[in-house]
Amino acid sequence: MPPPSRRGCIPDAPRIGALLAELALESPEFAALWADHPVRTCATHTRAHRHPVVGPLTLTDELLTLPDDPGQRVVLYHAEPGSASAAGLRRLAGAGGAGRVSARPRRT
């Protein structure tokens, strides 16, 4: 698992650490990319969105920038576990892409 300084804004979150470990184990490419491009900055926002399939979602986004290329960013969206928004994301995941979340969701 990467050292805490390379795991974004929430270095002690066990689910993030477990996900990183799984990705590194399953993908040598991910492991190499992660080792070469540590995440150093992170901005977090919680916003309301309206999705055309599942309706209102309250999502938190984590904006990660790459230190070697500030023009490249990764945005992760997640919902509070057990929330209606988490259920909406699960419905979208089960839609097989039919209800794909837009890269630029509309804010309400």
PDB file of N, CA and C in Angstrom:
ATOM      1  N   MET A   1       0.845  -1.174   0.000  1.00  0.00           N
ATOM      2  CA  MET A   1       0.000   0.000   0.000  1.00  0.00           C
ATOM      3  C   MET A   1       0.890   1.237   0.000  1.00  0.00           C
ATOM      4  N   PRO A   2       0.482   2.308  -0.712  1.00  0.00           N
ATOM      5  CA  PRO A   2       1.286   3.516  -0.750  1.00  0.00           C
ATOM      6  C   PRO A   2       1.416   4.137   0.630  1.00  0.00           C
ATOM      7  N   PRO A   3       2.496   4.860   0.879  1.00  0.00           N
ATOM      8  CA  PRO A   3       2.618   5.536   2.158  1.00  0.00           C
ATOM      9  C   PRO A   3       1.525   6.593   2.302  1.00  0.00           C
ATOM     10  N   PRO A   4       1.172   6.983   3.544  1.00  0.00           N
ATOM     11  CA  PRO A   4       0.069   7.916   3.766  1.00  0.00           C
ATOM     12  C   PRO A   4       0.167   9.204   2.969  1.00  0.00           C
ATOM     13  N   SER A   5       1.356   9.727   2.736  1.00  0.00           N
ATOM     14  CA  SER A   5       1.476  10.990   2.022  1.00  0.00           C
ATOM     15  C   SER A   5       1.066  10.873   0.562  1.00  0.00           C
ATOM     16  N   ARG A   6       0.838   9.677   0.084  1.00  0.00           N
ATOM     17  CA  ARG A   6       0.500   9.488  -1.314  1.00  0.00           C
ATOM     18  C   ARG A   6      -0.898   8.942  -1.486  1.00  0.00           C
ATOM     19  N   ARG A   7      -1.759   9.134  -0.513  1.00  0.00           N
ATOM     20  CA  ARG A   7      -3.124   8.610  -0.614  1.00  0.00           C
ATOM     21  C   ARG A   7      -4.161   9.704  -0.544  1.00  0.00           C
ATOM     22  N   GLY A   8      -3.859  10.906  -0.969  1.00  0.00           N
ATOM     23  CA  GLY A   8      -4.870  11.941  -1.088  1.00  0.00           C
ATOM     24  C   GLY A   8      -5.239  12.613   0.217  1.00  0.00           C
ATOM     25  N   CYS A   9      -6.460  13.109   0.276  1.00  0.00           N
ATOM     26  CA  CYS A   9      -6.926  13.929   1.396  1.00  0.00           C
ATOM     27  C   CYS A   9      -7.255  13.146   2.654  1.00  0.00           C
ATOM     28  N   ILE A  10      -7.584  11.889   2.533  1.00  0.00           N
ATOM     29  CA  ILE A  10      -8.003  11.102   3.689  1.00  0.00           C
ATOM     30  C   ILE A  10      -7.041   9.921   3.820  1.00  0.00           C
ATOM     31  N   PRO A  11      -5.841  10.162   4.327  1.00  0.00           N
ATOM     32  CA  PRO A  11      -4.812   9.118   4.295  1.00  0.00           C
ATOM     33  C   PRO A  11      -5.120   7.881   5.124  1.00  0.00           C
ATOM     34  N   ASP A  12      -5.985   7.988   6.125  1.00  0.00           N
ATOM     35  CA  ASP A  12      -6.247   6.840   6.989  1.00  0.00           C
ATOM     36  C   ASP A  12      -7.557   6.127   6.678  1.00  0.00           C
ATOM     37  N   ALA A  13      -8.225   6.497   5.590  1.00  0.00           N
ATOM     38  CA  ALA A  13      -9.493   5.866   5.244  1.00  0.00           C
ATOM     39  C   ALA A  13      -9.230   4.425   4.804  1.00  0.00           C
ATOM     40  N   PRO A  14      -9.708   3.436   5.555  1.00  0.00           N
ATOM     41  CA  PRO A  14      -9.396   2.040   5.238  1.00  0.00           C
ATOM     42  C   PRO A  14      -9.923   1.592   3.881  1.00  0.00           C
ATOM     43  N   ARG A  15     -11.070   2.091   3.463  1.00  0.00           N
ATOM     44  CA  ARG A  15     -11.620   1.659   2.170  1.00  0.00           C
ATOM     45  C   ARG A  15     -10.765   2.172   1.011  1.00  0.00           C
ATOM     46  N   ILE A  16     -10.215   3.369   1.158  1.00  0.00           N
ATOM     47  CA  ILE A  16      -9.342   3.902   0.108  1.00  0.00           C
ATOM     48  C   ILE A  16      -8.071   3.073   0.030  1.00  0.00           C
ATOM     49  N   GLY A  17      -7.486   2.779   1.171  1.00  0.00           N
ATOM     50  CA  GLY A  17      -6.281   1.957   1.200  1.00  0.00           C
ATOM     51  C   GLY A  17      -6.516   0.582   0.612  1.00  0.00           C
ATOM     52  N   ALA A  18      -7.666  -0.013   0.934  1.00  0.00           N
ATOM     53  CA  ALA A  18      -7.995  -1.340   0.408  1.00  0.00           C
ATOM     54  C   ALA A  18      -8.180  -1.288  -1.106  1.00  0.00           C
ATOM     55  N   LEU A  19      -8.847  -0.240  -1.592  1.00  0.00           N
ATOM     56  CA  LEU A  19      -9.048  -0.096  -3.032  1.00  0.00           C
ATOM     57  C   LEU A  19      -7.705   0.063  -3.747  1.00  0.00           C
ATOM     58  N   LEU A  20      -6.837   0.909  -3.212  1.00  0.00           N
ATOM     59  CA  LEU A  20      -5.522   1.101  -3.831  1.00  0.00           C
ATOM     60  C   LEU A  20      -4.728  -0.193  -3.857  1.00  0.00           C
ATOM     61  N   ALA A  21      -4.777  -0.934  -2.762  1.00  0.00           N
ATOM     62  CA  ALA A  21      -4.063  -2.211  -2.710  1.00  0.00           C
ATOM     63  C   ALA A  21      -4.622  -3.187  -3.745  1.00  0.00           C
ATOM     64  N   GLU A  22      -5.945  -3.248  -3.878  1.00  0.00           N
ATOM     65  CA  GLU A  22      -6.564  -4.150  -4.854  1.00  0.00           C
ATOM     66  C   GLU A  22      -6.200  -3.752  -6.280  1.00  0.00           C
ATOM     67  N   LEU A  23      -6.277  -2.448  -6.572  1.00  0.00           N
ATOM     68  CA  LEU A  23      -5.931  -1.981  -7.910  1.00  0.00           C
ATOM     69  C   LEU A  23      -4.476  -2.291  -8.244  1.00  0.00           C
ATOM     70  N   ALA A  24      -3.576  -2.067  -7.288  1.00  0.00           N
ATOM     71  CA  ALA A  24      -2.155  -2.335  -7.519  1.00  0.00           C
ATOM     72  C   ALA A  24      -1.903  -3.824  -7.721  1.00  0.00           C
ATOM     73  N   LEU A  25      -2.636  -4.651  -6.994  1.00  0.00           N
ATOM     74  CA  LEU A  25      -2.473  -6.099  -7.124  1.00  0.00           C
ATOM     75  C   LEU A  25      -2.992  -6.604  -8.469  1.00  0.00           C
ATOM     76  N   GLU A  26      -4.131  -6.075  -8.888  1.00  0.00           N
ATOM     77  CA  GLU A  26      -4.772  -6.551 -10.120  1.00  0.00           C
ATOM     78  C   GLU A  26      -4.182  -5.935 -11.384  1.00  0.00           C
ATOM     79  N   SER A  27      -3.533  -4.786 -11.263  1.00  0.00           N
ATOM     80  CA  SER A  27      -3.053  -4.084 -12.452  1.00  0.00           C
ATOM     81  C   SER A  27      -1.627  -3.593 -12.264  1.00  0.00           C
ATOM     82  N   PRO A  28      -0.673  -4.279 -12.864  1.00  0.00           N
ATOM     83  CA  PRO A  28       0.703  -3.783 -12.806  1.00  0.00           C
ATOM     84  C   PRO A  28       0.822  -2.375 -13.402  1.00  0.00           C
ATOM     85  N   GLU A  29      -0.012  -2.091 -14.415  1.00  0.00           N
ATOM     86  CA  GLU A  29       0.009  -0.755 -15.015  1.00  0.00           C
ATOM     87  C   GLU A  29      -0.411   0.298 -13.989  1.00  0.00           C
ATOM     88  N   PHE A  30      -1.508   0.015 -13.231  1.00  0.00           N
ATOM     89  CA  PHE A  30      -1.932   0.947 -12.196  1.00  0.00           C
ATOM     90  C   PHE A  30      -0.835   1.126 -11.153  1.00  0.00           C
ATOM     91  N   ALA A  31      -0.234   0.025 -10.713  1.00  0.00           N
ATOM     92  CA  ALA A  31       0.820   0.092  -9.696  1.00  0.00           C
ATOM     93  C   ALA A  31       1.966   0.983 -10.163  1.00  0.00           C
ATOM     94  N   ALA A  32       2.362   0.843 -11.429  1.00  0.00           N
ATOM     95  CA  ALA A  32       3.455   1.670 -11.956  1.00  0.00           C
ATOM     96  C   ALA A  32       3.045   3.133 -12.052  1.00  0.00           C
ATOM     97  N   LEU A  33       1.818   3.379 -12.544  1.00  0.00           N
ATOM     98  CA  LEU A  33       1.341   4.759 -12.651  1.00  0.00           C
ATOM     99  C   LEU A  33       1.223   5.411 -11.280  1.00  0.00           C
ATOM    100  N   TRP A  34       0.691   4.654 -10.311  1.00  0.00           N
ATOM    101  CA  TRP A  34       0.526   5.191  -8.968  1.00  0.00           C
ATOM    102  C   TRP A  34       1.886   5.518  -8.345  1.00  0.00           C
ATOM    103  N   ALA A  35       2.861   4.650  -8.560  1.00  0.00           N
ATOM    104  CA  ALA A  35       4.197   4.879  -8.006  1.00  0.00           C
ATOM    105  C   ALA A  35       4.875   6.088  -8.647  1.00  0.00           C
ATOM    106  N   ASP A  36       4.608   6.318  -9.937  1.00  0.00           N
ATOM    107  CA  ASP A  36       5.258   7.417 -10.646  1.00  0.00           C
ATOM    108  C   ASP A  36       4.562   8.758 -10.486  1.00  0.00           C
ATOM    109  N   HIS A  37       3.290   8.769 -10.114  1.00  0.00           N
ATOM    110  CA  HIS A  37       2.522  10.019 -10.035  1.00  0.00           C
ATOM    111  C   HIS A  37       1.783  10.135  -8.709  1.00  0.00           C
ATOM    112  N   PRO A  38       2.494  10.443  -7.642  1.00  0.00           N
ATOM    113  CA  PRO A  38       1.825  10.567  -6.346  1.00  0.00           C
ATOM    114  C   PRO A  38       0.831  11.727  -6.337  1.00  0.00           C
ATOM    115  N   VAL A  39      -0.254  11.516  -5.661  1.00  0.00           N
ATOM    116  CA  VAL A  39      -1.265  12.554  -5.504  1.00  0.00           C
ATOM    117  C   VAL A  39      -0.858  13.424  -4.320  1.00  0.00           C
ATOM    118  N   ARG A  40      -0.700  14.706  -4.565  1.00  0.00           N
ATOM    119  CA  ARG A  40      -0.260  15.597  -3.494  1.00  0.00           C
ATOM    120  C   ARG A  40      -1.308  16.611  -3.086  1.00  0.00           C
ATOM    121  N   THR A  41      -2.162  16.982  -3.996  1.00  0.00           N
ATOM    122  CA  THR A  41      -3.177  17.968  -3.650  1.00  0.00           C
ATOM    123  C   THR A  41      -4.552  17.373  -3.885  1.00  0.00           C
ATOM    124  N   CYS A  42      -5.484  17.822  -3.113  1.00  0.00           N
ATOM    125  CA  CYS A  42      -6.832  17.291  -3.213  1.00  0.00           C
ATOM    126  C   CYS A  42      -7.804  18.381  -2.789  1.00  0.00           C
ATOM    127  N   ALA A  43      -8.823  18.606  -3.590  1.00  0.00           N
ATOM    128  CA  ALA A  43      -9.884  19.541  -3.234  1.00  0.00           C
ATOM    129  C   ALA A  43     -11.173  18.741  -3.120  1.00  0.00           C
ATOM    130  N   THR A  44     -11.956  19.029  -2.114  1.00  0.00           N
ATOM    131  CA  THR A  44     -13.189  18.293  -1.866  1.00  0.00           C
ATOM    132  C   THR A  44     -14.370  19.259  -1.867  1.00  0.00           C
ATOM    133  N   HIS A  45     -15.440  18.848  -2.546  1.00  0.00           N
ATOM    134  CA  HIS A  45     -16.673  19.638  -2.574  1.00  0.00           C
ATOM    135  C   HIS A  45     -17.862  18.688  -2.503  1.00  0.00           C
ATOM    136  N   THR A  46     -18.910  19.097  -1.828  1.00  0.00           N
ATOM    137  CA  THR A  46     -20.165  18.348  -1.836  1.00  0.00           C
ATOM    138  C   THR A  46     -21.188  19.210  -2.555  1.00  0.00           C
ATOM    139  N   ARG A  47     -21.811  18.599  -3.569  1.00  0.00           N
ATOM    140  CA  ARG A  47     -22.736  19.361  -4.406  1.00  0.00           C
ATOM    141  C   ARG A  47     -23.980  18.539  -4.703  1.00  0.00           C
ATOM    142  N   ALA A  48     -25.049  19.258  -4.989  1.00  0.00           N
ATOM    143  CA  ALA A  48     -26.302  18.619  -5.404  1.00  0.00           C
ATOM    144  C   ALA A  48     -26.332  18.543  -6.926  1.00  0.00           C
ATOM    145  N   HIS A  49     -26.734  17.392  -7.440  1.00  0.00           N
ATOM    146  CA  HIS A  49     -26.856  17.161  -8.875  1.00  0.00           C
ATOM    147  C   HIS A  49     -28.241  16.584  -9.142  1.00  0.00           C
ATOM    148  N   ARG A  50     -28.711  16.752 -10.355  1.00  0.00           N
ATOM    149  CA  ARG A  50     -29.962  16.116 -10.770  1.00  0.00           C
ATOM    150  C   ARG A  50     -29.653  15.255 -11.983  1.00  0.00           C
ATOM    151  N   HIS A  51     -29.804  13.935 -11.803  1.00  0.00           N
ATOM    152  CA  HIS A  51     -29.543  12.994 -12.891  1.00  0.00           C
ATOM    153  C   HIS A  51     -30.859  12.662 -13.578  1.00  0.00           C
ATOM    154  N   PRO A  52     -30.872  12.576 -14.909  1.00  0.00           N
ATOM    155  CA  PRO A  52     -32.137  12.329 -15.619  1.00  0.00           C
ATOM    156  C   PRO A  52     -32.753  10.968 -15.348  1.00  0.00           C
ATOM    157  N   VAL A  53     -31.981  10.000 -14.859  1.00  0.00           N
ATOM    158  CA  VAL A  53     -32.520   8.664 -14.609  1.00  0.00           C
ATOM    159  C   VAL A  53     -32.879   8.468 -13.147  1.00  0.00           C
ATOM    160  N   VAL A  54     -32.004   8.855 -12.224  1.00  0.00           N
ATOM    161  CA  VAL A  54     -32.233   8.561 -10.807  1.00  0.00           C
ATOM    162  C   VAL A  54     -32.622   9.784  -9.983  1.00  0.00           C
ATOM    163  N   GLY A  55     -32.674  10.957 -10.602  1.00  0.00           N
ATOM    164  CA  GLY A  55     -33.108  12.146  -9.890  1.00  0.00           C
ATOM    165  C   GLY A  55     -32.009  12.793  -9.069  1.00  0.00           C
ATOM    166  N   PRO A  56     -32.387  13.400  -7.937  1.00  0.00           N
ATOM    167  CA  PRO A  56     -31.413  14.175  -7.163  1.00  0.00           C
ATOM    168  C   PRO A  56     -30.341  13.289  -6.524  1.00  0.00           C
ATOM    169  N   LEU A  57     -29.106  13.765  -6.602  1.00  0.00           N
ATOM    170  CA  LEU A  57     -27.965  13.096  -5.980  1.00  0.00           C
ATOM    171  C   LEU A  57     -27.138  14.139  -5.245  1.00  0.00           C
ATOM    172  N   THR A  58     -26.732  13.826  -4.048  1.00  0.00           N
ATOM    173  CA  THR A  58     -25.768  14.653  -3.333  1.00  0.00           C
ATOM    174  C   THR A  58     -24.458  13.893  -3.363  1.00  0.00           C
ATOM    175  N   LEU A  59     -23.488  14.448  -4.084  1.00  0.00           N
ATOM    176  CA  LEU A  59     -22.219  13.765  -4.287  1.00  0.00           C
ATOM    177  C   LEU A  59     -21.064  14.619  -3.793  1.00  0.00           C
ATOM    178  N   THR A  60     -20.080  13.962  -3.246  1.00  0.00           N
ATOM    179  CA  THR A  60     -18.835  14.621  -2.879  1.00  0.00           C
ATOM    180  C   THR A  60     -17.830  14.285  -3.959  1.00  0.00           C
ATOM    181  N   ASP A  61     -17.131  15.310  -4.438  1.00  0.00           N
ATOM    182  CA  ASP A  61     -16.094  15.043  -5.427  1.00  0.00           C
ATOM    183  C   ASP A  61     -14.737  15.322  -4.806  1.00  0.00           C
ATOM    184  N   GLU A  62     -13.783  14.528  -5.217  1.00  0.00           N
ATOM    185  CA  GLU A  62     -12.391  14.685  -4.810  1.00  0.00           C
ATOM    186  C   GLU A  62     -11.633  15.016  -6.092  1.00  0.00           C
ATOM    187  N   LEU A  63     -11.052  16.193  -6.163  1.00  0.00           N
ATOM    188  CA  LEU A  63     -10.305  16.614  -7.326  1.00  0.00           C
ATOM    189  C   LEU A  63      -8.826  16.402  -7.042  1.00  0.00           C
ATOM    190  N   LEU A  64      -8.219  15.503  -7.788  1.00  0.00           N
ATOM    191  CA  LEU A  64      -6.819  15.153  -7.589  1.00  0.00           C
ATOM    192  C   LEU A  64      -6.013  15.672  -8.771  1.00  0.00           C
ATOM    193  N   THR A  65      -4.897  16.337  -8.483  1.00  0.00           N
ATOM    194  CA  THR A  65      -4.027  16.806  -9.544  1.00  0.00           C
ATOM    195  C   THR A  65      -2.730  16.021  -9.512  1.00  0.00           C
ATOM    196  N   LEU A  66      -2.136  15.859 -10.680  1.00  0.00           N
ATOM    197  CA  LEU A  66      -0.874  15.139 -10.785  1.00  0.00           C
ATOM    198  C   LEU A  66       0.272  16.145 -10.675  1.00  0.00           C
ATOM    199  N   PRO A  67       1.240  15.903  -9.819  1.00  0.00           N
ATOM    200  CA  PRO A  67       2.303  16.893  -9.601  1.00  0.00           C
ATOM    201  C   PRO A  67       3.174  17.127 -10.828  1.00  0.00           C
ATOM    202  N   ASP A  68       3.311  16.132 -11.688  1.00  0.00           N
ATOM    203  CA  ASP A  68       4.161  16.289 -12.864  1.00  0.00           C
ATOM    204  C   ASP A  68       3.429  16.895 -14.053  1.00  0.00           C
ATOM    205  N   ASP A  69       2.106  17.030 -13.961  1.00  0.00           N
ATOM    206  CA  ASP A  69       1.323  17.584 -15.060  1.00  0.00           C
ATOM    207  C   ASP A  69       0.071  18.243 -14.501  1.00  0.00           C
ATOM    208  N   PRO A  70       0.179  19.494 -14.062  1.00  0.00           N
ATOM    209  CA  PRO A  70      -0.971  20.154 -13.428  1.00  0.00           C
ATOM    210  C   PRO A  70      -2.174  20.305 -14.353  1.00  0.00           C
ATOM    211  N   GLY A  71      -1.999  20.094 -15.662  1.00  0.00           N
ATOM    212  CA  GLY A  71      -3.121  20.147 -16.585  1.00  0.00           C
ATOM    213  C   GLY A  71      -3.977  18.892 -16.550  1.00  0.00           C
ATOM    214  N   GLN A  72      -3.501  17.839 -15.901  1.00  0.00           N
ATOM    215  CA  GLN A  72      -4.245  16.588 -15.796  1.00  0.00           C
ATOM    216  C   GLN A  72      -4.839  16.471 -14.403  1.00  0.00           C
ATOM    217  N   ARG A  73      -6.124  16.112 -14.331  1.00  0.00           N
ATOM    218  CA  ARG A  73      -6.783  15.929 -13.038  1.00  0.00           C
ATOM    219  C   ARG A  73      -7.649  14.676 -13.078  1.00  0.00           C
ATOM    220  N   VAL A  74      -7.861  14.124 -11.908  1.00  0.00           N
ATOM    221  CA  VAL A  74      -8.760  12.991 -11.745  1.00  0.00           C
ATOM    222  C   VAL A  74      -9.854  13.450 -10.785  1.00  0.00           C
ATOM    223  N   VAL A  75     -11.100  13.221 -11.142  1.00  0.00           N
ATOM    224  CA  VAL A  75     -12.215  13.586 -10.265  1.00  0.00           C
ATOM    225  C   VAL A  75     -12.941  12.304  -9.871  1.00  0.00           C
ATOM    226  N   LEU A  76     -13.066  12.081  -8.580  1.00  0.00           N
ATOM    227  CA  LEU A  76     -13.784  10.931  -8.038  1.00  0.00           C
ATOM    228  C   LEU A  76     -15.065  11.442  -7.397  1.00  0.00           C
ATOM    229  N   TYR A  77     -16.174  10.804  -7.697  1.00  0.00           N
ATOM    230  CA  TYR A  77     -17.461  11.158  -7.093  1.00  0.00           C
ATOM    231  C   TYR A  77     -17.900  10.019  -6.184  1.00  0.00           C
ATOM    232  N   HIS A  78     -18.424  10.381  -5.011  1.00  0.00           N
ATOM    233  CA  HIS A  78     -18.970   9.365  -4.116  1.00  0.00           C
ATOM    234  C   HIS A  78     -20.100   9.961  -3.301  1.00  0.00           C
ATOM    235  N   ALA A  79     -20.931   9.068  -2.787  1.00  0.00           N
ATOM    236  CA  ALA A  79     -22.083   9.465  -1.971  1.00  0.00           C
ATOM    237  C   ALA A  79     -21.894   8.932  -0.561  1.00  0.00           C
ATOM    238  N   GLU A  80     -22.572   9.540   0.367  1.00  0.00           N
ATOM    239  CA  GLU A  80     -22.547   9.079   1.758  1.00  0.00           C
ATOM    240  C   GLU A  80     -23.099   7.653   1.808  1.00  0.00           C
ATOM    241  N   PRO A  81     -22.348   6.727   2.410  1.00  0.00           N
ATOM    242  CA  PRO A  81     -22.841   5.337   2.493  1.00  0.00           C
ATOM    243  C   PRO A  81     -24.230   5.268   3.140  1.00  0.00           C
ATOM    244  N   GLY A  82     -25.099   4.458   2.562  1.00  0.00           N
ATOM    245  CA  GLY A  82     -26.441   4.273   3.098  1.00  0.00           C
ATOM    246  C   GLY A  82     -27.432   5.355   2.707  1.00  0.00           C
ATOM    247  N   SER A  83     -26.981   6.363   1.972  1.00  0.00           N
ATOM    248  CA  SER A  83     -27.861   7.475   1.599  1.00  0.00           C
ATOM    249  C   SER A  83     -28.669   7.139   0.342  1.00  0.00           C
ATOM    250  N   ALA A  84     -29.670   7.969   0.086  1.00  0.00           N
ATOM    251  CA  ALA A  84     -30.453   7.822  -1.143  1.00  0.00           C
ATOM    252  C   ALA A  84     -29.557   8.036  -2.360  1.00  0.00           C
ATOM    253  N   SER A  85     -28.571   8.908  -2.236  1.00  0.00           N
ATOM    254  CA  SER A  85     -27.641   9.141  -3.345  1.00  0.00           C
ATOM    255  C   SER A  85     -26.793   7.904  -3.613  1.00  0.00           C
ATOM    256  N   ALA A  86     -26.363   7.209  -2.564  1.00  0.00           N
ATOM    257  CA  ALA A  86     -25.602   5.966  -2.745  1.00  0.00           C
ATOM    258  C   ALA A  86     -26.468   4.925  -3.459  1.00  0.00           C
ATOM    259  N   ALA A  87     -27.738   4.855  -3.101  1.00  0.00           N
ATOM    260  CA  ALA A  87     -28.654   3.929  -3.771  1.00  0.00           C
ATOM    261  C   ALA A  87     -28.814   4.317  -5.243  1.00  0.00           C
ATOM    262  N   GLY A  88     -28.889   5.614  -5.518  1.00  0.00           N
ATOM    263  CA  GLY A  88     -28.986   6.074  -6.901  1.00  0.00           C
ATOM    264  C   GLY A  88     -27.761   5.692  -7.710  1.00  0.00           C
ATOM    265  N   LEU A  89     -26.574   5.835  -7.125  1.00  0.00           N
ATOM    266  CA  LEU A  89     -25.353   5.434  -7.826  1.00  0.00           C
ATOM    267  C   LEU A  89     -25.333   3.933  -8.086  1.00  0.00           C
ATOM    268  N   ARG A  90     -25.824   3.139  -7.119  1.00  0.00           N
ATOM    269  CA  ARG A  90     -25.899   1.683  -7.329  1.00  0.00           C
ATOM    270  C   ARG A  90     -26.852   1.360  -8.481  1.00  0.00           C
ATOM    271  N   ARG A  91     -27.985   2.078  -8.562  1.00  0.00           N
ATOM    272  CA  ARG A  91     -28.921   1.858  -9.673  1.00  0.00           C
ATOM    273  C   ARG A  91     -28.251   2.190 -11.005  1.00  0.00           C
ATOM    274  N   LEU A  92     -27.481   3.270 -11.036  1.00  0.00           N
ATOM    275  CA  LEU A  92     -26.776   3.623 -12.268  1.00  0.00           C
ATOM    276  C   LEU A  92     -25.731   2.575 -12.637  1.00  0.00           C
ATOM    277  N   ALA A  93     -25.024   2.066 -11.647  1.00  0.00           N
ATOM    278  CA  ALA A  93     -24.009   1.042 -11.901  1.00  0.00           C
ATOM    279  C   ALA A  93     -24.658  -0.211 -12.479  1.00  0.00           C
ATOM    280  N   GLY A  94     -25.863  -0.528 -12.043  1.00  0.00           N
ATOM    281  CA  GLY A  94     -26.568  -1.702 -12.540  1.00  0.00           C
ATOM    282  C   GLY A  94     -27.233  -1.469 -13.880  1.00  0.00           C
ATOM    283  N   ALA A  95     -27.227  -0.224 -14.358  1.00  0.00           N
ATOM    284  CA  ALA A  95     -27.892   0.092 -15.622  1.00  0.00           C
ATOM    285  C   ALA A  95     -27.039  -0.275 -16.827  1.00  0.00           C
ATOM    286  N   GLY A  96     -25.832  -0.786 -16.592  1.00  0.00           N
ATOM    287  CA  GLY A  96     -24.980  -1.200 -17.704  1.00  0.00           C
ATOM    288  C   GLY A  96     -24.578  -0.068 -18.618  1.00  0.00           C
ATOM    289  N   GLY A  97     -24.484   1.126 -18.072  1.00  0.00           N
ATOM    290  CA  GLY A  97     -24.079   2.269 -18.878  1.00  0.00           C
ATOM    291  C   GLY A  97     -25.250   3.052 -19.432  1.00  0.00           C
ATOM    292  N   ALA A  98     -26.464   2.488 -19.364  1.00  0.00           N
ATOM    293  CA  ALA A  98     -27.618   3.192 -19.921  1.00  0.00           C
ATOM    294  C   ALA A  98     -27.894   4.488 -19.180  1.00  0.00           C
ATOM    295  N   GLY A  99     -27.566   4.525 -17.902  1.00  0.00           N
ATOM    296  CA  GLY A  99     -27.792   5.736 -17.122  1.00  0.00           C
ATOM    297  C   GLY A  99     -26.480   6.380 -16.726  1.00  0.00           C
ATOM    298  N   ARG A 100     -25.510   6.345 -17.614  1.00  0.00           N
ATOM    299  CA  ARG A 100     -24.160   6.824 -17.341  1.00  0.00           C
ATOM    300  C   ARG A 100     -24.176   8.250 -16.805  1.00  0.00           C
ATOM    301  N   VAL A 101     -23.380   8.489 -15.764  1.00  0.00           N
ATOM    302  CA  VAL A 101     -23.255   9.823 -15.194  1.00  0.00           C
ATOM    303  C   VAL A 101     -22.396  10.651 -16.125  1.00  0.00           C
ATOM    304  N   SER A 102     -22.852  11.837 -16.448  1.00  0.00           N
ATOM    305  CA  SER A 102     -22.116  12.727 -17.321  1.00  0.00           C
ATOM    306  C   SER A 102     -20.835  13.196 -16.662  1.00  0.00           C
ATOM    307  N   ALA A 103     -19.833  13.476 -17.462  1.00  0.00           N
ATOM    308  CA  ALA A 103     -18.579  14.023 -16.944  1.00  0.00           C
ATOM    309  C   ALA A 103     -18.802  15.406 -16.355  1.00  0.00           C
ATOM    310  N   ARG A 104     -19.810  16.093 -16.807  1.00  0.00           N
ATOM    311  CA  ARG A 104     -20.155  17.419 -16.294  1.00  0.00           C
ATOM    312  C   ARG A 104     -21.606  17.416 -15.837  1.00  0.00           C
ATOM    313  N   PRO A 105     -21.902  16.837 -14.648  1.00  0.00           N
ATOM    314  CA  PRO A 105     -23.296  16.788 -14.192  1.00  0.00           C
ATOM    315  C   PRO A 105     -23.868  18.184 -13.989  1.00  0.00           C
ATOM    316  N   ARG A 106     -25.155  18.310 -14.251  1.00  0.00           N
ATOM    317  CA  ARG A 106     -25.844  19.572 -14.075  1.00  0.00           C
ATOM    318  C   ARG A 106     -26.131  19.800 -12.601  1.00  0.00           C
ATOM    319  N   ARG A 107     -25.834  20.981 -12.108  1.00  0.00           N
ATOM    320  CA  ARG A 107     -26.090  21.306 -10.699  1.00  0.00           C
ATOM    321  C   ARG A 107     -27.517  21.807 -10.545  1.00  0.00           C
ATOM    322  N   THR A 108     -28.074  21.551  -9.354  1.00  0.00           N
ATOM    323  CA  THR A 108     -29.433  22.052  -9.077  1.00  0.00           C
ATOM    324  C   THR A 108     -29.352  23.236  -8.167  1.00  0.00           C
TER     325      THR A 108
END
